[in-house]
Amino acid sequence: CAQELRNIQSYHMNSLGWADIGYNFLIGGDGAVYEGRGWNVLGAHATNWNSKSIGISFMGNFSNSKPTAAMISAAKSLLADAVSRGQISSGYTLYGHRQVSSTECPGNNLWNEIRTWANWKA
Ligand SMILES: *[C@@H]1O[C@H](CO)[C@@H](O)[C@H](O)[C@H]1NC(C)=O
């Protein structure tokens, strides 16, 4: 996962010309949370939403695969941590990428998962 994060970072910086990896955090298939840009840094994850959101990427393709229980748990822990740090309000709204951009992201399986989470809104 650490290598995959560096691959994504390299793509964002060297191919897309961004200052850093686009996401604030990434969830690995190993169930770990990886720091991208981290807290208090503007992400480059969703046009028109970067300044009012934290971008969390799940590493993988969830069109056919399902996120593991460990990935789901890690993401929920990250969201709870974000609230406890005051980075997002307790009444935050959770959106999937496809709700704010024309994209298949986050893939139907992950999409169906996050739609069941507290704070997700249509
Ligand atoms: C994800 O997997 C689907 C189904 O195999 C494929 O059509 C799609 O191109 C993949 N997406 C990416 C970004 O690789």
Coordinates of C-alpha atoms and ligand atoms in Angstrom, one line a residue:
C1 CA 0.0 0.0 0.0
A2 CA 2.8 2.4 0.8
Q3 CA 4.3 1.7 -2.7
E4 CA 0.9 2.2 -4.3
L5 CA 0.5 5.5 -2.5
R6 CA 3.9 6.6 -3.9
N7 CA 2.7 5.4 -7.4
I8 CA -0.4 7.6 -7.1
Q9 CA 1.6 10.5 -5.8
S10 CA 4.0 10.1 -8.7
Y11 CA 1.1 10.1 -11.2
H12 CA -0.4 13.2 -9.6
M13 CA 2.8 15.1 -9.5
N14 CA 4.6 14.0 -12.6
S15 CA 1.8 13.3 -15.0
L16 CA -0.8 15.8 -13.8
G17 CA 1.6 18.4 -12.5
W18 CA 0.0 18.8 -9.1
A19 CA 2.0 20.0 -6.1
D20 CA 1.4 16.7 -4.2
I21 CA -0.8 13.6 -4.1
G22 CA -4.4 14.9 -4.5
Y23 CA -6.0 13.3 -1.5
N24 CA -5.9 14.3 2.1
F25 CA -5.9 10.6 3.2
L26 CA -5.9 7.2 1.6
I27 CA -7.3 3.9 2.9
G28 CA -5.1 0.9 2.1
G29 CA -6.3 -2.6 1.4
D30 CA -4.3 -3.5 4.5
G31 CA -6.8 -1.6 6.7
A32 CA -4.3 1.2 7.4
V33 CA -4.9 4.9 7.0
Y34 CA -2.2 6.6 4.9
E35 CA -1.6 10.3 5.1
G36 CA -1.7 12.1 1.8
R37 CA -1.7 15.9 2.1
G38 CA -3.0 15.4 5.6
W39 CA -4.9 17.9 7.8
N40 CA -5.1 21.6 7.1
V41 CA -3.9 21.3 3.5
L42 CA -6.2 22.0 0.5
G43 CA -6.7 18.8 -1.4
A44 CA -7.1 18.3 -5.1
H45 CA -9.6 15.6 -5.0
A46 CA -12.9 17.0 -6.3
T47 CA -13.2 20.2 -8.5
N48 CA -15.3 22.9 -6.7
W49 CA -15.3 20.9 -3.5
N50 CA -11.6 20.9 -2.4
S51 CA -11.9 24.0 -0.2
K52 CA -14.9 22.6 1.7
S53 CA -14.0 19.0 2.1
I54 CA -11.5 16.4 3.1
G55 CA -10.7 14.0 0.3
I56 CA -10.4 10.3 1.4
S57 CA -9.4 7.8 -1.3
F58 CA -9.8 4.1 -1.0
M59 CA -6.9 2.4 -2.8
G60 CA -8.3 -0.1 -5.4
N61 CA -11.1 -0.4 -7.9
F62 CA -14.4 -1.1 -6.4
S63 CA -16.4 -1.5 -9.5
N64 CA -16.2 -5.3 -9.1
S65 CA -14.3 -5.7 -5.8
K66 CA -15.7 -4.9 -2.4
P67 CA -13.8 -2.9 0.2
T68 CA -12.7 -5.1 3.1
A69 CA -14.1 -4.8 6.6
A70 CA -10.7 -3.5 7.7
M71 CA -10.9 -0.7 5.1
I72 CA -14.4 0.2 6.2
S73 CA -13.4 0.3 9.8
A74 CA -10.3 2.4 9.0
A75 CA -12.3 4.9 7.1
K76 CA -14.9 5.2 9.8
S77 CA -12.2 5.7 12.4
L78 CA -10.6 8.4 10.3
L79 CA -13.9 10.2 10.1
A80 CA -14.4 9.9 13.9
D81 CA -10.9 11.2 14.4
A82 CA -11.6 14.1 12.0
V83 CA -14.6 15.1 14.2
S84 CA -12.7 14.7 17.4
R85 CA -9.9 16.9 16.1
G86 CA -12.4 19.6 15.0
Q87 CA -11.4 19.1 11.4
I88 CA -15.0 18.5 10.4
S89 CA -18.2 19.2 12.3
S90 CA -20.1 16.3 13.9
G91 CA -22.9 17.1 11.5
Y92 CA -20.6 16.7 8.5
T93 CA -22.0 15.5 5.2
L94 CA -20.5 12.5 3.5
Y95 CA -20.5 12.4 -0.2
G96 CA -19.2 10.0 -2.8
H97 CA -17.1 11.4 -5.6
R98 CA -19.9 10.7 -8.1
Q99 CA -22.2 13.0 -6.3
V100 CA -20.0 16.0 -7.1
S101 CA -18.4 15.0 -10.4
S102 CA -19.2 13.0 -13.5
T103 CA -17.3 9.8 -12.5
E104 CA -17.9 6.2 -11.7
C105 CA -15.8 6.8 -8.6
P106 CA -15.9 5.3 -5.9
G107 CA -17.2 2.2 -7.8
N108 CA -20.5 0.6 -7.2
N109 CA -19.5 -1.6 -4.4
L110 CA -17.9 1.1 -2.3
W111 CA -20.7 3.5 -3.3
N112 CA -23.3 1.0 -2.0
E113 CA -21.3 0.7 1.2
I114 CA -20.8 4.4 2.0
R115 CA -24.5 5.1 1.3
T116 CA -25.3 3.2 4.5
W117 CA -23.0 5.3 6.7
A118 CA -24.2 7.9 9.1
N119 CA -23.8 11.4 7.6
W120 CA -24.1 10.2 4.0
K121 CA -26.7 12.3 2.2
A122 CA -28.3 11.9 -1.2
Ligands
LIG1 C1 -12.3 -0.7 -12.7 O1 -12.8 -2.0 -13.0 C2 -13.8 -1.9 -14.1 C3 -14.3 -3.3 -14.2 O2 -13.3 -4.2 -14.5 C4 -13.2 -1.3 -15.3 O3 -14.2 -1.2 -16.3 C5 -12.7 0.1 -15.0 O4 -12.0 0.6 -16.2 C6 -11.7 0.1 -13.9 N1 -11.4 1.4 -13.5 C7 -10.2 1.9 -13.4 C8 -10.0 3.3 -13.0 O5 -9.2 1.2 -13.6

